[in-house]
Amino acid sequence: MEGCLCYAFNDTLWTQCFSRSSTMLLLVSILILSTVTEGLKVIGGNITVVQGETAILPCKLVDTAEPLTQISWQKMTRGKPQNDNFYTILAKNGPQFVNGRDDRFAFVGNFNENNGSLKLSNTTLMDEGTYTCIFTLFPSGNHKTEIPLNLLVPPVISLKDNPLTLGDEEVSLVTCTAAGSRPPAEVVWITGTLEESVRRTTNSTLHANGTTTTVSSLFGIPTKEINSHSVQCVVTSAARSDKETLNFNIQVFFPPMGVNIIEKSEGVFECLTEANPPSNFTWQRISQPMPQSAVKVEGATLQLLSMTSNLNGLYQCEASNHYGSEHGHLYVHVNSASCTACWTILIILLILIAFGAAAACYYYKYGKFPSALSRMVEWIRRERQPVPTDSPGHVQGVASGEEELPPLQEGSL
Ligand SMILES: *[C@@H]1O[C@H](CO)[C@@H](O)[C@H](O)[C@H]1NC(C)=O
Ligand SMILES: *[C@@H]1O[C@H](CO)[C@@H](O)[C@H](O)[C@H]1NC(C)=O
Ligand SMILES: *[C@@H]1O[C@H](CO)[C@@H](O)[C@H](O)[C@H]1NC(C)=O
């Protein structure tokens, strides 16, 4: 007598016909064949996610017709280094936790389709490790695969500046930190025109949890030239799709340096200085109260409203900021009593230094002290044409005839 047996193997339907006497022998040999089946495969993967995101741990059994009894999962992670069962899926009971629940895991496979995939949400670095997916078949037993789960951790990026005051020694200007990154982040500086004047150092520290903190500093001499230049710290990390750029404006603080008084327009004088942060200005008349009705003071500006002799005197402009102060002087003399044909404004600009500790220090260091003290400017203007003495109009006349006079600049004196 003869019979036929059909079986699926390697996606092909095989049919064999044989005599009844050999049926048992064949069945046995087919069973043995399936335990060592080369076609049966458990397909996993190598998964990489960014911390906090959801990971799918794929696991599929293919190329077998054997009945599936159970799917079980084991894990060996950074948080739990012993390889332990933690999840099983049974045909009847469905998925269940072993050794405690963790609701971040959910079964997203399909038992009947031999799909054992799991979803893990809110991943943390502690979830990193190896997950083993095991299919238990009858009768061939367990078939498994290992799925590495790799976590990427984006760095926490910060900038730290050091308060900078003028000096001639190299100091740390600014530090950029990419903390707790996995894999390590790359930190670079874009310094533009400061390329030649700065130096950079970068250090990395590997933490026990596998993350790395990278610290990069810019060093340079805190000069006025580098003040208010911008630099950028650019951090690149495999855990972020785009680079992160932090902008930093270098601030070198210094007291007012060199007070100049310029005549902005007729009878309007402005006090100028270089300082960081910007100076505040105060005008006063030395030894006498300000002639309130004849002058108008607005910040750095002193405006002489009428050319009368009660304006006469030595005026002082004080420029100051948190780091020190400096003075400039303006001598005003209106000679209107005896001579209507001529009058004189005598302006003496004295650069005097009123020094706070910081400013004094600076000047000693740079040796500019003596020359600044001895600097004196005398500017005598003479009216060439007769003008009325009591109308603001003659202020106009004065300045228009005097355009050839040198400006009150430090350098020109
Ligand atoms: C898995 O992928 C990661 C990152 O792509 C790689 O570093 C690792 O070597 C891979 N592991 C295996 C077992 O292939
Ligand atoms: C994942 O984290 C979010 C926000 O912290 C939380 O609302 C959510 O319940 C968490 N999901 C699970 C499955 O734990
Ligand atoms: C890793 O360790 C460092 C240093 O102990 C810590 O600052 C950081 O927050 C840790 N990172 C994670 C993702 O646990």
CSV table of C-alpha atoms and ligand atoms in Angstrom, one decimal:
chain,number,residue,atom,x,y,z
A,1,MET,CA,0.0,0.0,0.0
A,2,GLU,CA,1.1,3.6,-0.6
A,3,GLY,CA,0.4,6.9,1.0
A,4,CYS,CA,1.5,10.6,0.5
A,5,LEU,CA,2.8,13.1,3.1
A,6,CYS,CA,2.9,16.8,2.5
A,7,TYR,CA,5.1,19.2,4.5
A,8,ALA,CA,6.3,22.7,4.3
A,9,PHE,CA,10.0,23.2,4.3
A,10,ASN,CA,12.0,26.2,3.1
A,11,ASP,CA,8.8,27.8,1.8
A,12,THR,CA,8.3,24.9,-0.5
A,13,LEU,CA,5.5,22.4,-0.3
A,14,TRP,CA,7.0,19.0,-0.5
A,15,THR,CA,5.1,15.9,-1.2
A,16,GLN,CA,6.4,12.5,-0.8
A,17,CYS,CA,4.7,9.3,-1.5
A,18,PHE,CA,5.8,6.1,0.2
A,19,SER,CA,4.7,2.8,1.2
A,20,ARG,CA,2.8,2.4,4.4
A,21,SER,CA,5.6,0.2,5.8
A,22,SER,CA,8.0,3.1,5.7
A,23,THR,CA,5.6,5.8,7.0
A,24,MET,CA,6.7,5.7,10.6
A,25,LEU,CA,10.3,5.8,9.8
A,26,LEU,CA,9.8,8.9,7.6
A,27,LEU,CA,7.8,10.8,10.2
A,28,VAL,CA,10.5,10.3,12.7
A,29,SER,CA,13.1,11.4,10.3
A,30,ILE,CA,11.2,14.6,9.5
A,31,LEU,CA,10.9,15.4,13.2
A,32,ILE,CA,14.6,14.9,13.7
A,33,LEU,CA,15.1,17.1,10.6
A,34,SER,CA,13.1,20.0,12.1
A,35,THR,CA,15.1,20.1,15.3
A,36,VAL,CA,18.2,20.8,13.3
A,37,THR,CA,16.4,22.7,10.6
A,38,GLU,CA,18.6,25.1,8.8
A,39,GLY,CA,15.7,27.1,7.4
A,40,LEU,CA,14.3,28.0,10.9
A,41,LYS,CA,15.5,31.4,11.9
A,42,VAL,CA,14.8,33.9,14.7
A,43,ILE,CA,15.2,37.3,13.3
A,44,GLY,CA,16.2,40.1,15.7
A,45,GLY,CA,18.0,43.3,15.2
A,46,ASN,CA,20.5,45.8,16.6
A,47,ILE,CA,18.6,48.7,17.9
A,48,THR,CA,19.8,52.2,18.7
A,49,VAL,CA,17.5,54.9,20.2
A,50,VAL,CA,18.0,58.2,21.8
A,51,GLN,CA,17.3,58.2,25.5
A,52,GLY,CA,13.7,59.0,26.3
A,53,GLU,CA,12.4,57.7,23.0
A,54,THR,CA,10.6,54.4,22.3
A,55,ALA,CA,12.5,51.3,21.2
A,56,ILE,CA,11.0,48.4,19.3
A,57,LEU,CA,12.8,45.2,20.0
A,58,PRO,CA,12.0,43.1,16.9
A,59,CYS,CA,11.9,39.4,17.1
A,60,LYS,CA,10.4,37.0,14.5
A,61,LEU,CA,10.5,33.3,14.0
A,62,VAL,CA,10.4,32.3,10.4
A,63,ASP,CA,10.6,29.2,8.3
A,64,THR,CA,9.0,26.7,10.7
A,65,ALA,CA,5.7,24.9,10.8
A,66,GLU,CA,6.2,23.6,14.4
A,67,PRO,CA,3.7,24.8,16.9
A,68,LEU,CA,4.8,27.6,19.1
A,69,THR,CA,4.4,27.1,22.8
A,70,GLN,CA,5.8,30.2,24.4
A,71,ILE,CA,7.8,33.4,23.7
A,72,SER,CA,10.0,34.6,26.5
A,73,TRP,CA,12.3,37.5,26.9
A,74,GLN,CA,15.5,37.8,28.9
A,75,LYS,CA,17.6,40.9,29.5
A,76,MET,CA,21.0,41.8,30.7
A,77,THR,CA,21.2,45.6,31.0
A,78,ARG,CA,23.3,48.3,32.5
A,79,GLY,CA,20.6,48.6,35.2
A,80,LYS,CA,20.3,44.8,35.8
A,81,PRO,CA,23.4,43.0,34.7
A,82,GLN,CA,22.3,39.4,35.5
A,83,ASN,CA,20.6,37.7,32.6
A,84,ASP,CA,17.0,37.2,33.8
A,85,ASN,CA,13.6,36.3,32.4
A,86,PHE,CA,11.4,39.3,32.6
A,87,TYR,CA,8.5,38.7,30.1
A,88,THR,CA,6.7,35.8,28.6
A,89,ILE,CA,3.9,35.4,26.1
A,90,LEU,CA,1.8,32.3,26.2
A,91,ALA,CA,-0.7,31.2,23.7
A,92,LYS,CA,-3.5,31.0,26.3
A,93,ASN,CA,-2.6,33.6,28.9
A,94,GLY,CA,-1.1,36.3,26.7
A,95,PRO,CA,1.8,38.5,27.9
A,96,GLN,CA,2.9,38.7,31.5
A,97,PHE,CA,5.8,40.0,33.5
A,98,VAL,CA,8.1,37.7,35.4
A,99,ASN,CA,10.0,39.2,38.4
A,100,GLY,CA,8.1,42.4,38.6
A,101,ARG,CA,6.2,44.7,36.2
A,102,ASP,CA,7.6,47.4,34.1
A,103,ASP,CA,4.8,49.1,32.2
A,104,ARG,CA,7.2,50.6,29.7
A,105,PHE,CA,7.3,47.2,28.0
A,106,ALA,CA,4.4,46.2,25.8
A,107,PHE,CA,3.9,43.2,23.5
A,108,VAL,CA,3.5,44.5,19.9
A,109,GLY,CA,4.0,41.2,18.2
A,110,ASN,CA,1.5,38.5,17.3
A,111,PHE,CA,1.7,35.1,18.8
A,112,ASN,CA,0.0,33.4,15.9
A,113,GLU,CA,2.4,34.9,13.4
A,114,ASN,CA,5.4,33.9,15.4
A,115,ASN,CA,6.2,37.6,16.1
A,116,GLY,CA,7.5,38.3,19.6
A,117,SER,CA,8.4,42.0,19.2
A,118,LEU,CA,8.3,44.2,22.3
A,119,LYS,CA,8.0,47.9,22.6
A,120,LEU,CA,9.9,49.8,25.3
A,121,SER,CA,8.9,53.4,25.9
A,122,ASN,CA,10.7,56.1,27.9
A,123,THR,CA,14.1,54.5,27.5
A,124,THR,CA,16.9,55.3,29.9
A,125,LEU,CA,20.6,54.6,29.9
A,126,MET,CA,19.8,51.8,32.4
A,127,ASP,CA,17.9,49.9,29.6
A,128,GLU,CA,21.0,49.6,27.5
A,129,GLY,CA,22.1,46.0,27.1
A,130,THR,CA,21.2,42.8,25.4
A,131,TYR,CA,17.7,41.4,25.1
A,132,THR,CA,17.2,37.8,24.3
A,133,CYS,CA,14.1,36.6,22.6
A,134,ILE,CA,13.3,32.9,22.9
A,135,PHE,CA,10.7,30.9,21.0
A,136,THR,CA,9.8,27.6,22.5
A,137,LEU,CA,8.6,25.2,19.9
A,138,PHE,CA,7.2,21.7,20.2
A,139,PRO,CA,9.0,19.5,20.0
A,140,SER,CA,12.2,21.1,18.9
A,141,GLY,CA,12.6,23.3,21.9
A,142,ASN,CA,14.1,26.8,22.3
A,143,HIS,CA,15.3,29.0,19.4
A,144,LYS,CA,16.7,32.4,20.3
A,145,THR,CA,18.4,35.5,19.2
A,146,GLU,CA,20.1,38.4,21.0
A,147,ILE,CA,19.1,42.0,20.3
A,148,PRO,CA,21.5,44.6,21.4
A,149,LEU,CA,19.8,47.9,22.5
A,150,ASN,CA,22.1,50.9,22.3
A,151,LEU,CA,21.2,54.2,24.0
A,152,LEU,CA,22.3,57.5,22.7
A,153,VAL,CA,22.3,60.4,25.2
A,154,PRO,CA,22.4,63.9,24.0
A,155,PRO,CA,24.7,66.2,25.9
A,156,VAL,CA,23.5,69.0,28.1
A,157,ILE,CA,25.3,72.1,26.7
A,158,SER,CA,26.3,75.1,28.6
A,159,LEU,CA,28.6,78.1,28.4
A,160,LYS,CA,30.4,79.7,31.4
A,161,ASP,CA,32.2,82.9,31.1
A,162,ASN,CA,34.7,84.4,33.6
A,163,PRO,CA,34.3,88.1,34.3
A,164,LEU,CA,37.2,89.6,32.4
A,165,THR,CA,39.1,92.8,33.3
A,166,LEU,CA,41.8,94.3,31.2
A,167,GLY,CA,45.2,92.6,31.7
A,168,ASP,CA,48.3,91.3,29.9
A,169,GLU,CA,48.2,87.7,31.0
A,170,GLU,CA,46.4,84.9,29.3
A,171,VAL,CA,43.2,83.9,31.1
A,172,SER,CA,40.3,81.6,30.3
A,173,LEU,CA,37.8,83.7,28.3
A,174,VAL,CA,34.9,81.2,28.1
A,175,THR,CA,34.2,77.6,28.7
A,176,CYS,CA,31.8,75.4,26.7
A,177,THR,CA,30.6,72.1,28.3
A,178,ALA,CA,28.8,69.2,26.7
A,179,ALA,CA,27.8,67.1,29.7
A,180,GLY,CA,26.8,63.5,29.9
A,181,SER,CA,26.9,62.6,26.2
A,182,ARG,CA,26.9,59.1,24.7
A,183,PRO,CA,28.8,58.7,22.5
A,184,PRO,CA,31.1,61.6,23.3
A,185,ALA,CA,30.1,64.9,21.8
A,186,GLU,CA,32.4,67.0,19.6
A,187,VAL,CA,33.0,70.5,20.8
A,188,VAL,CA,34.6,73.1,18.5
A,189,TRP,CA,34.9,76.9,18.6
A,190,ILE,CA,34.4,79.3,15.7
A,191,THR,CA,36.4,82.3,16.6
A,192,GLY,CA,36.5,84.3,13.3
A,193,THR,CA,38.9,87.2,13.4
A,194,LEU,CA,40.2,86.1,16.9
A,195,GLU,CA,41.7,82.9,15.4
A,196,GLU,CA,45.2,84.2,16.0
A,197,SER,CA,44.6,85.7,19.5
A,198,VAL,CA,43.0,82.7,21.2
A,199,ARG,CA,44.1,79.2,22.3
A,200,ARG,CA,41.7,76.3,23.0
A,201,THR,CA,41.9,73.3,25.3
A,202,THR,CA,39.5,70.4,25.4
A,203,ASN,CA,39.2,67.7,28.1
A,204,SER,CA,36.9,64.7,28.3
A,205,THR,CA,35.8,62.7,31.3
A,206,LEU,CA,34.1,59.3,30.9
A,207,HIS,CA,31.5,58.6,33.6
A,208,ALA,CA,30.7,55.3,35.2
A,209,ASN,CA,27.3,55.3,33.4
A,210,GLY,CA,29.1,55.4,30.0
A,211,THR,CA,28.5,59.0,29.2
A,212,THR,CA,31.2,61.5,28.6
A,213,THR,CA,31.5,65.1,29.6
A,214,THR,CA,33.5,67.3,27.2
A,215,VAL,CA,34.8,70.6,28.3
A,216,SER,CA,36.4,73.1,25.9
A,217,SER,CA,37.9,76.4,27.0
A,218,LEU,CA,39.1,79.4,25.0
A,219,PHE,CA,42.1,81.2,26.4
A,220,GLY,CA,43.4,84.7,25.5
A,221,ILE,CA,44.7,87.9,26.8
A,222,PRO,CA,41.9,90.2,27.9
A,223,THR,CA,42.6,93.2,25.7
A,224,LYS,CA,40.3,96.0,24.5
A,225,GLU,CA,40.8,94.5,21.0
A,226,ILE,CA,39.1,91.3,21.8
A,227,ASN,CA,36.3,93.1,23.7
A,228,SER,CA,32.8,92.6,22.2
A,229,HIS,CA,33.9,90.0,19.7
A,230,SER,CA,31.6,87.1,19.2
A,231,VAL,CA,32.7,83.4,19.3
A,232,GLN,CA,30.5,80.3,18.8
A,233,CYS,CA,30.7,77.0,20.5
A,234,VAL,CA,29.4,74.3,18.2
A,235,VAL,CA,28.5,70.9,19.6
A,236,THR,CA,28.0,67.9,17.5
A,237,SER,CA,26.5,64.7,19.0
A,238,ALA,CA,25.3,61.4,17.4
A,239,ALA,CA,22.2,61.8,19.6
A,240,ARG,CA,21.1,64.9,17.9
A,241,SER,CA,20.3,65.4,14.2
A,242,ASP,CA,21.6,68.9,14.1
A,243,LYS,CA,24.5,70.8,15.6
A,244,GLU,CA,23.9,73.0,18.5
A,245,THR,CA,25.5,76.5,18.4
A,246,LEU,CA,25.9,78.7,21.4
A,247,ASN,CA,26.9,82.3,20.7
A,248,PHE,CA,29.1,84.2,23.2
A,249,ASN,CA,30.1,87.8,23.1
A,250,ILE,CA,33.4,88.4,24.9
A,251,GLN,CA,33.2,91.2,27.4
A,252,VAL,CA,36.4,92.7,28.7
A,253,PHE,CA,35.6,95.3,31.4
A,254,PHE,CA,37.7,98.4,31.9
A,255,PRO,CA,37.4,101.8,33.6
A,256,PRO,CA,37.0,105.0,31.5
A,257,MET,CA,40.2,105.5,29.6
A,258,GLY,CA,41.1,109.0,28.3
A,259,VAL,CA,38.4,111.6,28.6
A,260,ASN,CA,38.0,113.9,25.6
A,261,ILE,CA,35.8,116.9,25.5
A,262,ILE,CA,34.7,117.8,22.0
A,263,GLU,CA,32.6,120.7,20.8
A,264,LYS,CA,29.8,119.0,19.0
A,265,SER,CA,28.1,122.1,17.8
A,266,GLU,CA,28.3,125.7,18.8
A,267,GLY,CA,28.4,125.9,22.6
A,268,VAL,CA,27.6,122.2,22.9
A,269,PHE,CA,30.3,120.2,24.5
A,270,GLU,CA,30.4,116.4,24.7
A,271,CYS,CA,32.4,114.3,27.0
A,272,LEU,CA,33.8,111.2,25.3
A,273,THR,CA,35.6,108.2,26.8
A,274,GLU,CA,36.2,104.6,26.1
A,275,ALA,CA,34.9,102.3,28.8
A,276,ASN,CA,33.2,98.9,29.4
A,277,PRO,CA,30.5,98.9,30.6
A,278,PRO,CA,29.7,102.4,29.1
A,279,SER,CA,30.4,105.3,31.5
A,280,ASN,CA,28.0,107.5,33.3
A,281,PHE,CA,28.9,111.2,32.9
A,282,THR,CA,28.5,114.0,35.4
A,283,TRP,CA,29.2,117.6,34.7
A,284,GLN,CA,30.0,120.1,37.4
A,285,ARG,CA,31.7,123.4,37.8
A,286,ILE,CA,34.7,123.4,40.1
A,287,SER,CA,34.3,125.4,43.3
A,288,GLN,CA,31.1,127.0,42.2
A,289,PRO,CA,27.6,125.8,41.6
A,290,MET,CA,26.4,125.2,38.1
A,291,PRO,CA,24.9,128.3,36.5
A,292,GLN,CA,21.6,126.5,36.2
A,293,SER,CA,19.9,129.0,33.9
A,294,ALA,CA,22.8,129.4,31.5
A,295,VAL,CA,23.7,125.7,30.9
A,296,LYS,CA,21.8,122.6,30.0
A,297,VAL,CA,23.3,119.2,31.0
A,298,GLU,CA,22.2,116.0,29.4
A,299,GLY,CA,24.2,113.0,30.2
A,300,ALA,CA,27.6,113.5,28.5
A,301,THR,CA,26.6,116.8,27.0
A,302,LEU,CA,27.0,120.3,28.4
A,303,GLN,CA,25.3,123.1,26.5
A,304,LEU,CA,26.1,126.7,27.1
A,305,LEU,CA,22.9,128.6,26.6
A,306,SER,CA,24.0,132.2,26.7
A,307,MET,CA,27.4,133.8,26.3
A,308,THR,CA,27.5,135.7,29.5
A,309,SER,CA,30.3,136.0,32.0
A,310,ASN,CA,28.4,134.1,34.7
A,311,LEU,CA,29.3,131.0,32.8
A,312,ASN,CA,33.0,131.5,33.6
A,313,GLY,CA,34.8,128.9,35.4
A,314,LEU,CA,36.4,125.4,35.2
A,315,TYR,CA,34.0,122.7,34.4
A,316,GLN,CA,34.6,119.1,35.1
A,317,CYS,CA,33.2,116.0,33.3
A,318,GLU,CA,33.5,112.9,35.3
A,319,ALA,CA,33.3,109.6,33.4
A,320,SER,CA,32.8,106.6,35.6
A,321,ASN,CA,31.7,103.0,35.7
A,322,HIS,CA,32.0,100.1,38.1
A,323,TYR,CA,35.7,99.8,37.4
A,324,GLY,CA,36.9,103.4,37.9
A,325,SER,CA,36.5,107.0,36.9
A,326,GLU,CA,38.4,109.7,35.0
A,327,HIS,CA,37.9,113.4,34.7
A,328,GLY,CA,38.2,115.9,31.8
A,329,HIS,CA,38.1,119.7,32.3
A,330,LEU,CA,36.8,122.5,30.3
A,331,TYR,CA,37.7,126.1,31.1
A,332,VAL,CA,35.1,128.7,29.9
A,333,HIS,CA,35.9,132.3,29.9
A,334,VAL,CA,33.5,134.7,28.3
A,335,ASN,CA,35.2,138.1,27.9
A,336,SER,CA,32.3,140.4,27.2
A,337,ALA,CA,32.7,143.3,29.6
A,338,SER,CA,35.0,145.8,27.9
A,339,CYS,CA,35.3,144.6,24.3
A,340,THR,CA,32.3,144.0,22.1
A,341,ALA,CA,34.7,143.6,19.1
A,342,CYS,CA,36.3,140.6,20.5
A,343,TRP,CA,35.8,138.0,23.1
A,344,THR,CA,37.5,135.0,24.0
A,345,ILE,CA,36.6,131.6,25.0
A,346,LEU,CA,39.5,130.0,26.7
A,347,ILE,CA,39.1,126.3,26.9
A,348,ILE,CA,41.5,124.3,28.7
A,349,LEU,CA,41.2,120.7,28.6
A,350,LEU,CA,43.0,119.0,31.3
A,351,ILE,CA,43.1,115.4,31.4
A,352,LEU,CA,43.3,114.6,35.1
A,353,ILE,CA,43.0,111.3,36.5
A,354,ALA,CA,40.9,110.6,39.4
A,355,PHE,CA,41.7,107.1,40.1
A,356,GLY,CA,39.9,104.3,41.7
A,357,ALA,CA,41.9,101.4,42.7
A,358,ALA,CA,41.3,99.5,39.5
A,359,ALA,CA,42.3,102.4,37.3
A,360,ALA,CA,45.4,103.2,39.2
A,361,CYS,CA,46.5,99.6,39.0
A,362,TYR,CA,46.0,99.7,35.3
A,363,TYR,CA,47.9,102.9,34.7
A,364,TYR,CA,50.8,101.8,36.8
A,365,LYS,CA,51.0,98.6,34.9
A,366,TYR,CA,51.0,100.2,31.6
A,367,GLY,CA,53.1,103.2,32.5
A,368,LYS,CA,50.7,105.7,31.1
A,369,PHE,CA,50.3,107.5,34.4
A,370,PRO,CA,52.9,110.2,34.1
A,371,SER,CA,52.1,111.3,30.5
A,372,ALA,CA,48.4,111.5,31.3
A,373,LEU,CA,49.0,113.7,34.2
A,374,SER,CA,51.2,116.1,32.4
A,375,ARG,CA,48.9,116.4,29.4
A,376,MET,CA,47.3,119.8,29.2
A,377,VAL,CA,45.5,121.3,26.4
A,378,GLU,CA,44.9,124.9,25.8
A,379,TRP,CA,42.6,126.1,23.2
A,380,ILE,CA,42.2,129.8,22.7
A,381,ARG,CA,39.6,131.0,20.4
A,382,ARG,CA,39.4,134.6,19.3
A,383,GLU,CA,36.5,136.2,17.6
A,384,ARG,CA,37.6,138.2,14.6
A,385,GLN,CA,34.5,140.1,13.9
A,386,PRO,CA,32.5,142.2,16.2
A,387,VAL,CA,29.4,140.4,17.4
A,388,PRO,CA,26.7,141.3,19.8
A,389,THR,CA,27.5,140.0,23.3
A,390,ASP,CA,24.2,138.9,24.6
A,391,SER,CA,22.4,136.8,22.0
A,392,PRO,CA,23.0,133.1,21.4
A,393,GLY,CA,23.7,134.1,17.8
A,394,HIS,CA,27.3,134.9,18.5
A,395,VAL,CA,28.0,131.5,19.7
A,396,GLN,CA,27.3,130.5,16.1
A,397,GLY,CA,29.7,133.2,14.9
A,398,VAL,CA,32.5,132.0,17.1
A,399,ALA,CA,32.6,128.5,15.9
A,400,SER,CA,32.0,129.2,12.2
A,401,GLY,CA,35.2,131.3,12.1
A,402,GLU,CA,37.3,128.7,13.9
A,403,GLU,CA,37.0,125.6,11.8
A,404,GLU,CA,40.8,125.5,11.3
A,405,LEU,CA,41.3,124.8,15.0
A,406,PRO,CA,42.5,121.4,16.0
A,407,PRO,CA,39.9,119.1,17.4
A,408,LEU,CA,40.2,118.4,21.1
A,409,GLN,CA,41.5,114.9,20.6
A,410,GLU,CA,44.1,113.4,22.8
A,411,GLY,CA,46.2,112.3,20.0
A,412,SER,CA,46.5,115.7,18.3
A,413,LEU,CA,47.9,117.3,21.4
B,1,LIG,C1,25.0,47.5,16.9
B,1,LIG,O1,25.0,48.8,16.4
B,1,LIG,C2,25.9,49.6,17.1
B,1,LIG,C3,25.7,51.0,16.7
B,1,LIG,O2,25.4,51.1,15.4
B,1,LIG,C4,27.4,49.1,16.9
B,1,LIG,O3,28.2,50.0,17.6
B,1,LIG,C5,27.4,47.7,17.4
B,1,LIG,O4,28.7,47.2,17.1
B,1,LIG,C6,26.4,46.8,16.7
B,1,LIG,N1,26.4,45.6,17.4
B,1,LIG,C7,26.3,44.4,16.8
B,1,LIG,C8,26.3,43.2,17.7
B,1,LIG,O5,26.3,44.4,15.6
B,2,LIG,C1,6.6,57.9,29.7
B,2,LIG,O1,6.9,59.2,30.2
B,2,LIG,C2,5.8,60.1,30.1
B,2,LIG,C3,6.3,61.5,30.5
B,2,LIG,O2,7.2,61.4,31.6
B,2,LIG,C4,4.7,59.6,31.0
B,2,LIG,O3,3.6,60.5,30.9
B,2,LIG,C5,4.3,58.3,30.5
B,2,LIG,O4,3.3,57.7,31.3
B,2,LIG,C6,5.4,57.3,30.4
B,2,LIG,N1,5.0,56.1,29.8
B,2,LIG,C7,5.2,54.9,30.3
B,2,LIG,C8,4.7,53.8,29.6
B,2,LIG,O5,5.8,54.8,31.4
B,3,LIG,C1,25.8,59.8,34.1
B,3,LIG,O1,26.7,60.1,35.2
B,3,LIG,C2,27.0,61.5,35.3
B,3,LIG,C3,28.1,61.7,36.3
B,3,LIG,O2,27.7,60.9,37.5
B,3,LIG,C4,25.7,62.2,35.6
B,3,LIG,O3,26.0,63.6,35.7
B,3,LIG,C5,24.7,62.0,34.5
B,3,LIG,O4,23.5,62.6,34.8
B,3,LIG,C6,24.5,60.5,34.2
B,3,LIG,N1,23.7,60.4,33.0
B,3,LIG,C7,22.7,59.6,32.9
B,3,LIG,C8,21.9,59.6,31.6
B,3,LIG,O5,22.3,58.9,33.9
